[in-house]
Amino acid sequence: MNLFEAISKRRDTRHFLEDPIPEEVIGVCLDSASHAPSVGLTRPARFIFVRDKESRSKVYDLFMEANERALELLHADPEREKLYSSLKLEGIRESPLGMVVCVDYSVLRDFTIGTIYSAETLDWSVCCAIQNFWLALTAQGYSMGWVSILNFAEIKKMLTIPDEYKILGYFCIGKPATDYDSMPMLKQRGWVQEE
Ligand SMILES: Cc1cc2nc3c(=O)[nH]c(=O)nc-3n(C[C@H](O)[C@H](O)[C@H](O)COP(=O)(O)O)c2cc1C
């Protein structure tokens, strides 16, 4: 698969097959992520893997709590509320591998080029790394889904993630069970109408 195919085929995946992910596949993704641009060459991305079922099940409970809160916000719009509750917005328990991606703010202890007025350039750098990781998964026939419907403060406590790390997302990684008819799932399911 060439780069342009990987870019257009990359999907946010919430439906997974049970196939395990070979370590080499993850190795290639981490290597690709390490080639991403980063402000002042700080390379602030940190990848924490969540392999055990018990932790993933706790993450799922946190998702359910956050999702309930999201649903409450839609109470005034029953049609939208119904559609929202029909959407599967995570694959936390089915995907064989979970991953938390963090921004390591401790890099700011040393002088860094490019962060004087905008420390959030570190966050943007980590997003670049995430995208490289995602494209490398896609090129190898795997995929992932970004879960942001979570109380990250709770995830931090649960996984004893250092204070100076900021969580950007929880990711469900595995072999995709579908490509949602080659379009974003939110389009396929009618949540977003676009040309
Ligand atoms: C920062 C960020 C957070 C996201 N959080 C979620 C999420 O919590 N649950 C979900 O189902 N999709 C989430 N998504 C995926 C988007 O909905 C998805 O990227 C978009 O609908 C386009 O679909 P595609 O990635 O398949 O092209 C997130 C994407 C980004 C970039």
GROMACS .gro file of C-alpha atoms and ligand atoms in nm:
model
  226
    1MET     CA    1   0.000   0.000   0.000
    2ASN     CA    2   0.150   0.334  -0.096
    3LEU     CA    3   0.132   0.648   0.120
    4PHE     CA    4  -0.168   0.800  -0.059
    5GLU     CA    5  -0.365   0.476  -0.028
    6ALA     CA    6  -0.285   0.457   0.344
    7ILE     CA    7  -0.399   0.818   0.390
    8SER     CA    8  -0.730   0.758   0.214
    9LYS     CA    9  -0.793   0.411   0.363
   10ARG     CA   10  -0.716   0.508   0.725
   11ARG     CA   11  -1.031   0.476   0.935
   12ASP     CA   12  -1.121   0.538   1.295
   13THR     CA   13  -1.213   0.180   1.390
   14ARG     CA   14  -1.457   0.072   1.663
   15HIS     CA   15  -1.528  -0.283   1.536
   16PHE     CA   16  -1.245  -0.537   1.560
   17LEU     CA   17  -1.166  -0.899   1.479
   18GLU     CA   18  -1.010  -1.113   1.753
   19ASP     CA   19  -0.675  -1.154   1.573
   20PRO     CA   20  -0.379  -1.066   1.795
   21ILE     CA   21  -0.134  -0.800   1.678
   22PRO     CA   22   0.223  -0.916   1.613
   23GLU     CA   23   0.482  -0.719   1.813
   24GLU     CA   24   0.667  -0.640   1.487
   25VAL     CA   25   0.362  -0.451   1.360
   26ILE     CA   26   0.366  -0.229   1.670
   27GLY     CA   27   0.744  -0.190   1.636
   28VAL     CA   28   0.702  -0.051   1.283
   29CYS     CA   29   0.432   0.189   1.410
   30LEU     CA   30   0.651   0.317   1.695
   31ASP     CA   31   0.939   0.366   1.455
   32SER     CA   32   0.711   0.559   1.217
   33ALA     CA   33   0.586   0.772   1.508
   34SER     CA   34   0.944   0.853   1.605
   35HIS     CA   35   0.998   1.007   1.259
   36ALA     CA   36   0.721   1.263   1.311
   37PRO     CA   37   0.812   1.631   1.334
   38SER     CA   38   0.823   1.775   1.686
   39VAL     CA   39   0.873   2.125   1.819
   40GLY     CA   40   1.244   2.187   1.888
   41LEU     CA   41   1.299   1.815   1.824
   42THR     CA   42   1.166   1.750   2.173
   43ARG     CA   43   0.995   1.421   2.074
   44PRO     CA   44   0.745   1.447   2.361
   45ALA     CA   45   0.519   1.153   2.261
   46ARG     CA   46   0.492   0.868   2.514
   47PHE     CA   47   0.306   0.546   2.433
   48ILE     CA   48   0.167   0.339   2.719
   49PHE     CA   49   0.022  -0.001   2.624
   50VAL     CA   50  -0.273  -0.151   2.807
   51ARG     CA   51  -0.271  -0.525   2.750
   52ASP     CA   52  -0.451  -0.685   3.043
   53LYS     CA   53  -0.824  -0.744   3.022
   54GLU     CA   54  -0.893  -0.615   3.372
   55SER     CA   55  -0.750  -0.269   3.301
   56ARG     CA   56  -0.933  -0.253   2.968
   57SER     CA   57  -1.254  -0.342   3.141
   58LYS     CA   58  -1.197  -0.056   3.391
   59VAL     CA   59  -1.134   0.182   3.100
   60TYR     CA   60  -1.463   0.063   2.949
   61ASP     CA   61  -1.646   0.146   3.274
   62LEU     CA   62  -1.499   0.497   3.258
   63PHE     CA   63  -1.616   0.526   2.897
   64MET     CA   64  -1.969   0.425   2.998
   65GLU     CA   65  -1.974   0.694   3.269
   66ALA     CA   66  -1.853   0.965   3.029
   67ASN     CA   67  -2.090   0.849   2.756
   68GLU     CA   68  -2.387   0.876   2.995
   69ARG     CA   69  -2.290   1.238   3.059
   70ALA     CA   70  -2.269   1.302   2.685
   71LEU     CA   71  -2.616   1.152   2.641
   72GLU     CA   72  -2.759   1.381   2.910
   73LEU     CA   73  -2.651   1.679   2.699
   74LEU     CA   74  -2.872   1.548   2.417
   75HIS     CA   75  -3.188   1.505   2.626
   76ALA     CA   76  -3.357   1.806   2.468
   77ASP     CA   77  -3.324   1.653   2.122
   78PRO     CA   78  -3.477   1.301   2.135
   79GLU     CA   79  -3.405   1.219   1.770
   80ARG     CA   80  -3.037   1.308   1.801
   81GLU     CA   81  -3.022   1.135   2.140
   82LYS     CA   82  -3.157   0.813   1.987
   83LEU     CA   83  -2.910   0.826   1.699
   84TYR     CA   84  -2.620   0.900   1.935
   85SER     CA   85  -2.707   0.607   2.159
   86SER     CA   86  -2.709   0.376   1.856
   87LEU     CA   87  -2.347   0.467   1.772
   88LYS     CA   88  -2.061   0.247   1.888
   89LEU     CA   89  -1.793   0.500   1.978
   90GLU     CA   90  -1.523   0.269   2.117
   91GLY     CA   91  -1.381  -0.081   2.084
   92ILE     CA   92  -1.216  -0.094   2.426
   93ARG     CA   93  -1.301  -0.453   2.523
   94GLU     CA   94  -1.285  -0.622   2.181
   95SER     CA   95  -0.961  -0.473   2.053
   96PRO     CA   96  -0.667  -0.690   2.161
   97LEU     CA   97  -0.451  -0.390   2.254
   98GLY     CA   98  -0.517  -0.059   2.426
   99MET     CA   99  -0.281   0.237   2.416
  100VAL     CA  100  -0.267   0.569   2.599
  101VAL     CA  101  -0.074   0.842   2.421
  102CYS     CA  102   0.068   1.120   2.636
  103VAL     CA  103   0.258   1.446   2.595
  104ASP     CA  104   0.559   1.452   2.824
  105TYR     CA  105   0.571   1.810   2.956
  106SER     CA  106   0.891   1.738   3.148
  107VAL     CA  107   1.081   1.820   2.825
  108LEU     CA  108   1.014   2.186   2.915
  109ARG     CA  109   1.254   2.161   3.209
  110ASP     CA  110   1.530   2.228   2.955
  111PHE     CA  111   1.526   2.523   2.715
  112THR     CA  112   1.330   2.415   2.409
  113ILE     CA  113   1.310   2.585   2.070
  114GLY     CA  114   0.959   2.697   1.971
  115THR     CA  115   0.768   2.671   2.299
  116ILE     CA  116   0.820   3.019   2.445
  117TYR     CA  117   0.463   3.143   2.385
  118SER     CA  118   0.293   2.815   2.314
  119ALA     CA  119   0.363   2.508   2.522
  120GLU     CA  120   0.074   2.342   2.337
  121THR     CA  121   0.310   2.301   2.040
  122LEU     CA  122   0.410   1.988   2.235
  123ASP     CA  123   0.052   1.857   2.198
  124TRP     CA  124   0.055   1.928   1.825
  125SER     CA  125   0.387   1.741   1.796
  126VAL     CA  126   0.229   1.436   1.960
  127CYS     CA  127  -0.067   1.455   1.718
  128CYS     CA  128   0.184   1.431   1.431
  129ALA     CA  129   0.330   1.118   1.593
  130ILE     CA  130  -0.017   0.969   1.640
  131GLN     CA  131  -0.100   1.020   1.274
  132ASN     CA  132   0.224   0.848   1.165
  133PHE     CA  133   0.143   0.558   1.400
  134TRP     CA  134  -0.211   0.533   1.255
  135LEU     CA  135  -0.092   0.538   0.892
  136ALA     CA  136   0.171   0.272   0.966
  137LEU     CA  137  -0.102   0.051   1.119
  138THR     CA  138  -0.321   0.103   0.812
  139ALA     CA  139  -0.038   0.019   0.571
  140GLN     CA  140   0.011  -0.312   0.759
  141GLY     CA  141  -0.360  -0.408   0.749
  142TYR     CA  142  -0.443  -0.300   1.107
  143SER     CA  143  -0.622   0.001   1.248
  144MET     CA  144  -0.711   0.189   1.563
  145GLY     CA  145  -0.983   0.404   1.712
  146TRP     CA  146  -0.932   0.721   1.913
  147VAL     CA  147  -1.143   0.735   2.231
  148SER     CA  148  -1.179   1.079   2.388
  149ILE     CA  149  -1.509   1.015   2.569
  150LEU     CA  150  -1.319   0.943   2.890
  151ASN     CA  151  -1.223   1.117   3.211
  152PHE     CA  152  -0.848   1.126   3.153
  153ALA     CA  153  -0.780   1.229   3.513
  154GLU     CA  154  -0.927   0.895   3.622
  155ILE     CA  155  -0.723   0.705   3.360
  156LYS     CA  156  -0.412   0.878   3.493
  157LYS     CA  157  -0.485   0.759   3.845
  158MET     CA  158  -0.575   0.409   3.733
  159LEU     CA  159  -0.255   0.356   3.533
  160THR     CA  160  -0.034   0.566   3.764
  161ILE     CA  161   0.074   0.791   3.480
  162PRO     CA  162   0.325   1.060   3.588
  163ASP     CA  163   0.190   1.410   3.670
  164GLU     CA  164   0.390   1.574   3.392
  165TYR     CA  165   0.224   1.359   3.127
  166LYS     CA  166  -0.087   1.494   2.955
  167ILE     CA  167  -0.312   1.231   2.800
  168LEU     CA  168  -0.423   1.304   2.443
  169GLY     CA  169  -0.623   0.989   2.391
  170TYR     CA  170  -0.694   0.624   2.457
  171PHE     CA  171  -0.660   0.409   2.145
  172CYS     CA  172  -0.809   0.070   2.062
  173ILE     CA  173  -0.578  -0.120   1.826
  174GLY     CA  174  -0.646  -0.433   1.622
  175LYS     CA  175  -0.754  -0.589   1.293
  176PRO     CA  176  -1.057  -0.400   1.160
  177ALA     CA  177  -1.380  -0.597   1.117
  178THR     CA  178  -1.514  -0.341   0.868
  179ASP     CA  179  -1.412  -0.030   0.676
  180TYR     CA  180  -1.761   0.124   0.715
  181ASP     CA  181  -1.820   0.107   0.336
  182SER     CA  182  -1.498   0.306   0.281
  183MET     CA  183  -1.623   0.616   0.461
  184PRO     CA  184  -1.611   0.760   0.814
  185MET     CA  185  -1.851   0.564   1.037
  186LEU     CA  186  -2.020   0.888   1.148
  187LYS     CA  187  -2.108   0.951   0.784
  188GLN     CA  188  -2.213   0.591   0.718
  189ARG     CA  189  -2.448   0.600   1.020
  190GLY     CA  190  -2.597   0.938   0.924
  191TRP     CA  191  -2.461   1.137   1.220
  192VAL     CA  192  -2.289   1.377   0.982
  193GLN     CA  193  -2.423   1.451   0.636
  194GLU     CA  194  -2.163   1.562   0.389
  195GLU     CA  195  -2.106   1.544   0.015
  196LIG     C1  196  -0.905   1.404   1.879
  196LIG     C2  197  -1.001   1.299   1.831
  196LIG     C3  198  -1.085   1.239   1.922
  196LIG     C4  199  -1.177   1.142   1.879
  196LIG     N1  200  -1.258   1.079   1.972
  196LIG     C5  201  -1.342   0.981   1.930
  196LIG     C6  202  -1.422   0.908   2.025
  196LIG     O1  203  -1.418   0.928   2.146
  196LIG     N2  204  -1.503   0.810   1.978
  196LIG     C7  205  -1.512   0.782   1.842
  196LIG     O2  206  -1.589   0.692   1.805
  196LIG     N3  207  -1.437   0.848   1.752
  196LIG     C8  208  -1.352   0.946   1.793
  196LIG     N4  209  -1.274   1.011   1.701
  196LIG     C9  210  -1.279   0.971   1.557
  196LIG    C10  211  -1.353   1.069   1.469
  196LIG     O3  212  -1.492   1.063   1.493
  196LIG    C11  213  -1.321   1.031   1.323
  196LIG     O4  214  -1.185   1.053   1.301
  196LIG    C12  215  -1.403   1.109   1.222
  196LIG     O5  216  -1.539   1.078   1.233
  196LIG    C13  217  -1.356   1.076   1.078
  196LIG     O6  218  -1.360   0.937   1.054
  196LIG     P1  219  -1.231   0.859   1.003
  196LIG     O7  220  -1.122   0.882   1.106
  196LIG     O8  221  -1.271   0.716   0.991
  196LIG     O9  222  -1.193   0.921   0.871
  196LIG    C14  223  -1.184   1.107   1.742
  196LIG    C15  224  -1.095   1.168   1.650
  196LIG    C16  225  -1.005   1.262   1.694
  196LIG    C17  226  -0.910   1.325   1.593
   0.00000   0.00000   0.00000
